[in-house]
Amino acid sequence: MEKNGEHLERSEPGEEARLLSLVDIFDGLEPREVPDFVRECASVAVRKGEVFSTPSDPPEKALFILKRGRVRVFRKGASGREFTLSVLDGGTVFGELDPTERRPRRSYAQAMEPSEVVPLSREDVERLILEKPRVGLRLVNLLFERLALHEQRLEDLGLKEVPARLANVLQELIESQGIRSGSVYKLPTHYTHRHLATMIGANREAVTRAFKVLREYGVVETHRRNIQVRDFDLLERAGEDGFLRESDGNGSDGVS
């Protein structure tokens, strides 16, 4: 599939199995040990910027295996304002799995770069858990970890100022996606202020001010529109409540 000059090549059958074996819930399995019905599920190529999962989709769509690419999972408030729950790299799963099928789905998924996903139905997931209980346990643990992260984000919204919330989310991104070059940690993906705003429950202008604060404190740098961190310990401290305050030269005011 091609758009805006970007193209995602389809994987060969052997490569398909290898990519699936690298997915976190299949960790430790050989490519041949990944259940046949999972390997036979059709992959879907999605374009950069494409929203390919919405609350209005058929209820039988439960989870997606993200084989390649990067995906943003988000929700929308009543006003249409977006809140990003997570940004995921290839080699993981995501989605909403409700055993009762009674709770309405609320999340959207958007490709941040050309990506390849494998949709799994509720029946597929149940079969996977029955055939590979160890995989089912990993899946449950993964979903609980993400739930804990989402709850922490919501807690931060009410307790922390914008610079601290921004420092927290930058720490998450560097831990999951960052590349270390010498003493510098770099985020290879360009995140706009709007993207980051949706991750911390702020507006773009507040994120711009927060970046100014973090730069003034030496917490972050930007190089060719990409974010860099030289002192990861300082970034962690910047995420603590009350560590940073925004100064206008005549005093200090908290940013919210």
mmCIF file of C-alpha atoms in Angstrom:
data_model
loop_
_atom_site.group_PDB
_atom_site.id
_atom_site.type_symbol
_atom_site.label_atom_id
_atom_site.label_comp_id
_atom_site.label_asym_id
_atom_site.label_seq_id
_atom_site.Cartn_x
_atom_site.Cartn_y
_atom_site.Cartn_z
ATOM 1 C CA MET A 1 0.000 0.000 0.000
ATOM 2 C CA GLU A 2 1.357 3.395 -0.894
ATOM 3 C CA LYS A 3 0.536 6.935 0.117
ATOM 4 C CA ASN A 4 2.572 10.149 0.232
ATOM 5 C CA GLY A 5 5.504 8.302 -1.251
ATOM 6 C CA GLU A 6 5.525 5.692 1.508
ATOM 7 C CA HIS A 7 5.308 2.001 0.785
ATOM 8 C CA LEU A 8 5.075 -1.028 3.033
ATOM 9 C CA GLU A 9 6.270 -4.251 1.459
ATOM 10 C CA ARG A 10 4.308 -7.402 2.199
ATOM 11 C CA SER A 11 6.275 -10.019 4.122
ATOM 12 C CA GLU A 12 7.161 -13.402 2.672
ATOM 13 C CA PRO A 13 5.517 -16.416 4.417
ATOM 14 C CA GLY A 14 8.699 -17.324 6.305
ATOM 15 C CA GLU A 15 9.194 -13.715 7.347
ATOM 16 C CA GLU A 16 5.550 -13.532 8.463
ATOM 17 C CA ALA A 17 6.129 -16.402 10.911
ATOM 18 C CA ARG A 18 9.374 -14.865 12.153
ATOM 19 C CA LEU A 19 7.735 -11.475 12.766
ATOM 20 C CA LEU A 20 4.921 -13.103 14.700
ATOM 21 C CA SER A 21 7.394 -15.021 16.885
ATOM 22 C CA LEU A 22 8.955 -11.681 17.863
ATOM 23 C CA VAL A 23 5.667 -10.308 19.236
ATOM 24 C CA ASP A 24 5.948 -9.882 23.010
ATOM 25 C CA ILE A 25 3.182 -12.342 23.926
ATOM 26 C CA PHE A 26 4.900 -15.034 21.811
ATOM 27 C CA ASP A 27 8.302 -14.448 23.405
ATOM 28 C CA GLY A 28 10.209 -17.727 23.725
ATOM 29 C CA LEU A 29 8.280 -19.515 20.982
ATOM 30 C CA GLU A 30 9.904 -20.692 17.779
ATOM 31 C CA PRO A 31 8.206 -19.429 14.566
ATOM 32 C CA ARG A 32 6.748 -22.916 14.004
ATOM 33 C CA GLU A 33 5.235 -22.866 17.529
ATOM 34 C CA VAL A 34 3.027 -19.860 16.823
ATOM 35 C CA PRO A 35 -0.462 -21.376 16.363
ATOM 36 C CA ASP A 36 -1.313 -22.084 12.724
ATOM 37 C CA PHE A 37 -4.586 -20.160 12.840
ATOM 38 C CA VAL A 38 -2.710 -17.014 13.951
ATOM 39 C CA ARG A 39 -0.172 -17.384 11.150
ATOM 40 C CA GLU A 40 -3.021 -17.835 8.685
ATOM 41 C CA CYS A 41 -4.826 -14.652 9.746
ATOM 42 C CA ALA A 42 -4.604 -12.033 7.018
ATOM 43 C CA SER A 43 -2.309 -9.076 7.640
ATOM 44 C CA VAL A 44 -3.577 -5.592 6.919
ATOM 45 C CA ALA A 45 -1.297 -2.793 5.692
ATOM 46 C CA VAL A 46 -2.273 0.648 7.029
ATOM 47 C CA ARG A 47 -1.035 4.011 5.864
ATOM 48 C CA LYS A 48 0.558 6.732 7.941
ATOM 49 C CA GLY A 49 -2.185 8.808 9.530
ATOM 50 C CA GLU A 50 -4.918 6.230 8.850
ATOM 51 C CA VAL A 51 -7.414 5.586 11.671
ATOM 52 C CA PHE A 52 -8.137 1.893 11.224
ATOM 53 C CA SER A 53 -9.961 0.984 14.435
ATOM 54 C CA THR A 54 -12.887 2.934 15.919
ATOM 55 C CA PRO A 55 -15.629 2.335 18.501
ATOM 56 C CA SER A 56 -18.138 1.870 15.673
ATOM 57 C CA ASP A 57 -16.294 -1.136 14.216
ATOM 58 C CA PRO A 58 -17.980 -4.572 14.381
ATOM 59 C CA PRO A 59 -17.875 -5.950 17.947
ATOM 60 C CA GLU A 60 -16.139 -9.165 16.877
ATOM 61 C CA LYS A 61 -12.858 -7.250 16.362
ATOM 62 C CA ALA A 62 -11.059 -7.664 19.694
ATOM 63 C CA LEU A 63 -7.284 -7.341 19.408
ATOM 64 C CA PHE A 64 -4.633 -6.438 16.866
ATOM 65 C CA ILE A 65 -1.124 -7.823 16.553
ATOM 66 C CA LEU A 66 1.154 -4.975 15.499
ATOM 67 C CA LYS A 67 3.794 -6.730 13.415
ATOM 68 C CA ARG A 68 5.536 -3.659 12.035
ATOM 69 C CA GLY A 69 5.247 0.096 12.358
ATOM 70 C CA ARG A 70 3.987 2.402 15.097
ATOM 71 C CA VAL A 71 0.417 2.967 16.301
ATOM 72 C CA ARG A 72 -1.238 5.570 18.513
ATOM 73 C CA VAL A 73 -4.183 4.388 20.643
ATOM 74 C CA PHE A 74 -6.445 7.233 21.767
ATOM 75 C CA ARG A 75 -9.889 8.185 22.993
ATOM 76 C CA LYS A 76 -12.101 11.191 22.360
ATOM 77 C CA GLY A 77 -13.929 13.266 24.935
ATOM 78 C CA ALA A 78 -17.434 14.643 24.539
ATOM 79 C CA SER A 79 -15.984 17.794 22.972
ATOM 80 C CA GLY A 80 -13.981 15.769 20.449
ATOM 81 C CA ARG A 81 -10.702 16.426 22.250
ATOM 82 C CA GLU A 82 -8.302 13.503 21.933
ATOM 83 C CA PHE A 83 -6.399 11.793 24.738
ATOM 84 C CA THR A 84 -3.593 9.437 23.720
ATOM 85 C CA LEU A 85 -3.476 6.301 25.838
ATOM 86 C CA SER A 86 -0.313 4.811 24.346
ATOM 87 C CA VAL A 87 2.073 4.845 21.406
ATOM 88 C CA LEU A 88 3.139 1.306 20.466
ATOM 89 C CA ASP A 89 5.954 -0.056 18.320
ATOM 90 C CA GLY A 90 5.877 -3.217 16.232
ATOM 91 C CA GLY A 91 6.040 -6.467 18.168
ATOM 92 C CA THR A 92 3.100 -6.079 20.521
ATOM 93 C CA VAL A 93 -0.686 -6.362 20.736
ATOM 94 C CA PHE A 94 -3.391 -3.818 21.489
ATOM 95 C CA GLY A 95 -7.145 -3.479 21.525
ATOM 96 C CA GLU A 96 -10.112 -3.798 23.863
ATOM 97 C CA LEU A 97 -10.999 -7.254 25.096
ATOM 98 C CA ASP A 98 -14.294 -7.441 26.973
ATOM 99 C CA PRO A 99 -15.267 -11.020 27.917
ATOM 100 C CA THR A 100 -18.913 -9.988 28.391
ATOM 101 C CA GLU A 101 -19.184 -7.957 25.149
ATOM 102 C CA ARG A 102 -21.446 -5.588 27.096
ATOM 103 C CA ARG A 103 -19.151 -2.607 27.558
ATOM 104 C CA PRO A 104 -19.051 -0.266 24.548
ATOM 105 C CA ARG A 105 -15.632 0.182 22.994
ATOM 106 C CA ARG A 106 -14.131 3.629 23.301
ATOM 107 C CA SER A 107 -10.679 3.542 21.723
ATOM 108 C CA TYR A 108 -9.352 4.509 18.292
ATOM 109 C CA ALA A 109 -6.119 3.329 16.661
ATOM 110 C CA GLN A 110 -4.114 5.415 14.191
ATOM 111 C CA ALA A 111 -0.932 4.482 12.335
ATOM 112 C CA MET A 112 1.877 6.972 12.988
ATOM 113 C CA GLU A 113 3.900 5.428 10.155
ATOM 114 C CA PRO A 114 3.207 2.744 7.525
ATOM 115 C CA SER A 115 2.300 -0.310 9.602
ATOM 116 C CA GLU A 116 1.173 -3.910 9.353
ATOM 117 C CA VAL A 117 -1.419 -5.383 11.728
ATOM 118 C CA VAL A 118 -3.183 -8.714 12.185
ATOM 119 C CA PRO A 119 -6.773 -8.409 13.480
ATOM 120 C CA LEU A 120 -7.869 -11.093 15.933
ATOM 121 C CA SER A 121 -11.514 -11.784 16.762
ATOM 122 C CA ARG A 122 -12.749 -12.567 20.252
ATOM 123 C CA GLU A 123 -12.979 -16.221 19.188
ATOM 124 C CA ASP A 124 -9.364 -16.112 17.949
ATOM 125 C CA VAL A 125 -8.192 -14.768 21.301
ATOM 126 C CA GLU A 126 -10.137 -17.404 23.253
ATOM 127 C CA ARG A 127 -8.693 -20.148 21.056
ATOM 128 C CA LEU A 128 -5.185 -18.755 21.478
ATOM 129 C CA ILE A 129 -5.521 -18.760 25.279
ATOM 130 C CA LEU A 130 -6.837 -22.337 25.279
ATOM 131 C CA GLU A 131 -4.092 -23.629 22.959
ATOM 132 C CA LYS A 132 -1.249 -21.654 24.542
ATOM 133 C CA PRO A 133 -2.044 -20.875 28.208
ATOM 134 C CA ARG A 134 1.420 -19.344 28.660
ATOM 135 C CA VAL A 135 0.655 -16.863 25.876
ATOM 136 C CA GLY A 136 -2.700 -16.098 27.518
ATOM 137 C CA LEU A 137 -0.952 -15.316 30.813
ATOM 138 C CA ARG A 138 1.458 -12.957 29.062
ATOM 139 C CA LEU A 139 -1.461 -11.246 27.357
ATOM 140 C CA VAL A 140 -3.256 -10.697 30.666
ATOM 141 C CA ASN A 141 -0.084 -9.329 32.300
ATOM 142 C CA LEU A 142 0.528 -6.984 29.371
ATOM 143 C CA LEU A 143 -2.999 -5.581 29.485
ATOM 144 C CA PHE A 144 -2.787 -5.074 33.250
ATOM 145 C CA GLU A 145 0.529 -3.221 32.880
ATOM 146 C CA ARG A 146 -1.048 -0.859 30.369
ATOM 147 C CA LEU A 147 -4.075 -0.351 32.581
ATOM 148 C CA ALA A 148 -1.770 0.633 35.452
ATOM 149 C CA LEU A 149 0.036 3.083 33.170
ATOM 150 C CA HIS A 150 -3.257 4.649 32.056
ATOM 151 C CA GLU A 151 -4.373 5.018 35.679
ATOM 152 C CA GLN A 152 -1.073 6.717 36.544
ATOM 153 C CA ARG A 153 -1.556 9.142 33.647
ATOM 154 C CA LEU A 154 -5.051 10.012 34.884
ATOM 155 C CA GLU A 155 -3.710 10.561 38.405
ATOM 156 C CA ASP A 156 -0.997 12.865 37.055
ATOM 157 C CA LEU A 157 -3.622 14.981 35.269
ATOM 158 C CA GLY A 158 -5.091 16.059 38.573
ATOM 159 C CA LEU A 159 -1.911 16.317 40.628
ATOM 160 C CA LYS A 160 0.960 17.504 38.448
ATOM 161 C CA GLU A 161 1.776 20.596 36.461
ATOM 162 C CA VAL A 162 2.246 20.372 32.697
ATOM 163 C CA PRO A 163 6.103 20.358 32.701
ATOM 164 C CA ALA A 164 6.141 17.417 35.136
ATOM 165 C CA ARG A 165 3.520 15.546 33.106
ATOM 166 C CA LEU A 166 5.517 16.181 29.940
ATOM 167 C CA ALA A 167 8.698 14.910 31.623
ATOM 168 C CA ASN A 168 6.842 11.735 32.668
ATOM 169 C CA VAL A 169 5.612 10.978 29.157
ATOM 170 C CA LEU A 170 9.036 11.703 27.634
ATOM 171 C CA GLN A 171 10.511 9.241 30.111
ATOM 172 C CA GLU A 172 7.987 6.603 28.977
ATOM 173 C CA LEU A 173 8.772 7.226 25.307
ATOM 174 C CA ILE A 174 12.537 7.067 25.795
ATOM 175 C CA GLU A 175 12.255 3.845 27.813
ATOM 176 C CA SER A 176 10.148 2.213 25.099
ATOM 177 C CA GLN A 177 11.542 3.761 21.902
ATOM 178 C CA GLY A 178 14.676 5.704 22.754
ATOM 179 C CA ILE A 179 18.068 5.146 21.148
ATOM 180 C CA ARG A 180 21.231 5.753 23.146
ATOM 181 C CA SER A 181 24.136 7.379 21.344
ATOM 182 C CA GLY A 182 27.054 7.829 23.701
ATOM 183 C CA SER A 183 25.653 9.700 26.690
ATOM 184 C CA VAL A 184 22.600 11.013 24.818
ATOM 185 C CA TYR A 185 19.157 9.420 24.647
ATOM 186 C CA LYS A 186 17.269 10.235 21.465
ATOM 187 C CA LEU A 187 13.698 9.762 20.311
ATOM 188 C CA PRO A 188 13.920 8.641 16.662
ATOM 189 C CA THR A 189 10.319 9.628 15.941
ATOM 190 C CA HIS A 190 9.289 13.263 15.642
ATOM 191 C CA TYR A 191 6.475 13.995 18.080
ATOM 192 C CA THR A 192 4.614 17.230 17.464
ATOM 193 C CA HIS A 193 3.511 19.385 20.381
ATOM 194 C CA ARG A 194 -0.054 18.462 19.459
ATOM 195 C CA HIS A 195 0.711 14.725 19.740
ATOM 196 C CA LEU A 196 2.334 15.205 23.133
ATOM 197 C CA ALA A 197 -0.536 17.413 24.292
ATOM 198 C CA THR A 198 -2.991 14.572 23.685
ATOM 199 C CA MET A 199 -0.819 12.322 25.854
ATOM 200 C CA ILE A 200 -0.820 14.570 28.927
ATOM 201 C CA GLY A 201 -4.256 16.181 28.773
ATOM 202 C CA ALA A 202 -3.047 19.668 27.823
ATOM 203 C CA ASN A 203 -3.267 21.977 24.830
ATOM 204 C CA ARG A 204 -0.499 22.588 22.321
ATOM 205 C CA GLU A 205 0.348 26.032 23.733
ATOM 206 C CA ALA A 206 0.821 24.617 27.246
ATOM 207 C CA VAL A 207 3.165 21.935 25.870
ATOM 208 C CA THR A 208 5.206 24.613 24.077
ATOM 209 C CA ARG A 209 5.575 26.507 27.371
ATOM 210 C CA ALA A 210 6.445 23.295 29.201
ATOM 211 C CA PHE A 211 9.195 22.501 26.679
ATOM 212 C CA LYS A 212 10.633 25.942 27.349
ATOM 213 C CA VAL A 213 10.752 25.148 31.062
ATOM 214 C CA LEU A 214 12.398 21.750 30.503
ATOM 215 C CA ARG A 215 15.009 23.306 28.209
ATOM 216 C CA GLU A 216 15.744 26.067 30.734
ATOM 217 C CA TYR A 217 16.366 23.440 33.404
ATOM 218 C CA GLY A 218 18.598 21.452 31.027
ATOM 219 C CA VAL A 219 16.239 18.470 31.050
ATOM 220 C CA VAL A 220 15.741 18.169 27.270
ATOM 221 C CA GLU A 221 17.231 19.412 24.031
ATOM 222 C CA THR A 222 15.900 19.379 20.483
ATOM 223 C CA HIS A 223 17.983 18.586 17.422
ATOM 224 C CA ARG A 224 16.473 18.611 13.930
ATOM 225 C CA ARG A 225 13.001 18.530 15.513
ATOM 226 C CA ASN A 226 13.838 15.406 17.526
ATOM 227 C CA ILE A 227 13.980 15.275 21.325
ATOM 228 C CA GLN A 228 17.214 14.444 23.140
ATOM 229 C CA VAL A 229 18.002 13.853 26.813
ATOM 230 C CA ARG A 230 21.511 13.919 28.263
ATOM 231 C CA ASP A 231 20.682 13.237 31.908
ATOM 232 C CA PHE A 232 18.008 10.567 32.337
ATOM 233 C CA ASP A 233 18.091 10.893 36.129
ATOM 234 C CA LEU A 234 17.286 14.598 35.788
ATOM 235 C CA LEU A 235 14.384 13.727 33.482
ATOM 236 C CA GLU A 236 13.037 11.349 36.153
ATOM 237 C CA ARG A 237 13.303 14.056 38.826
ATOM 238 C CA ALA A 238 11.603 16.553 36.525
ATOM 239 C CA GLY A 239 8.571 14.271 36.537
ATOM 240 C CA GLU A 240 8.201 14.574 40.307
ATOM 241 C CA ASP A 241 5.449 16.848 41.539
ATOM 242 C CA GLY A 242 6.750 20.318 42.349
ATOM 243 C CA PHE A 243 10.292 19.807 40.997
ATOM 244 C CA LEU A 244 9.855 22.305 38.191
ATOM 245 C CA ARG A 245 8.277 25.738 38.137
ATOM 246 C CA GLU A 246 7.893 28.053 35.170
ATOM 247 C CA SER A 247 9.577 31.446 35.660
ATOM 248 C CA ASP A 248 8.606 34.631 33.815
ATOM 249 C CA GLY A 249 11.591 36.576 35.116
ATOM 250 C CA ASN A 250 9.617 38.339 37.876
ATOM 251 C CA GLY A 251 8.555 35.303 39.825
ATOM 252 C CA SER A 252 7.420 31.742 39.374
ATOM 253 C CA ASP A 253 4.055 30.413 38.348
ATOM 254 C CA GLY A 254 2.930 26.825 38.019
ATOM 255 C CA VAL A 255 1.904 25.765 34.520
ATOM 256 C CA SER A 256 -1.372 23.911 34.270
#
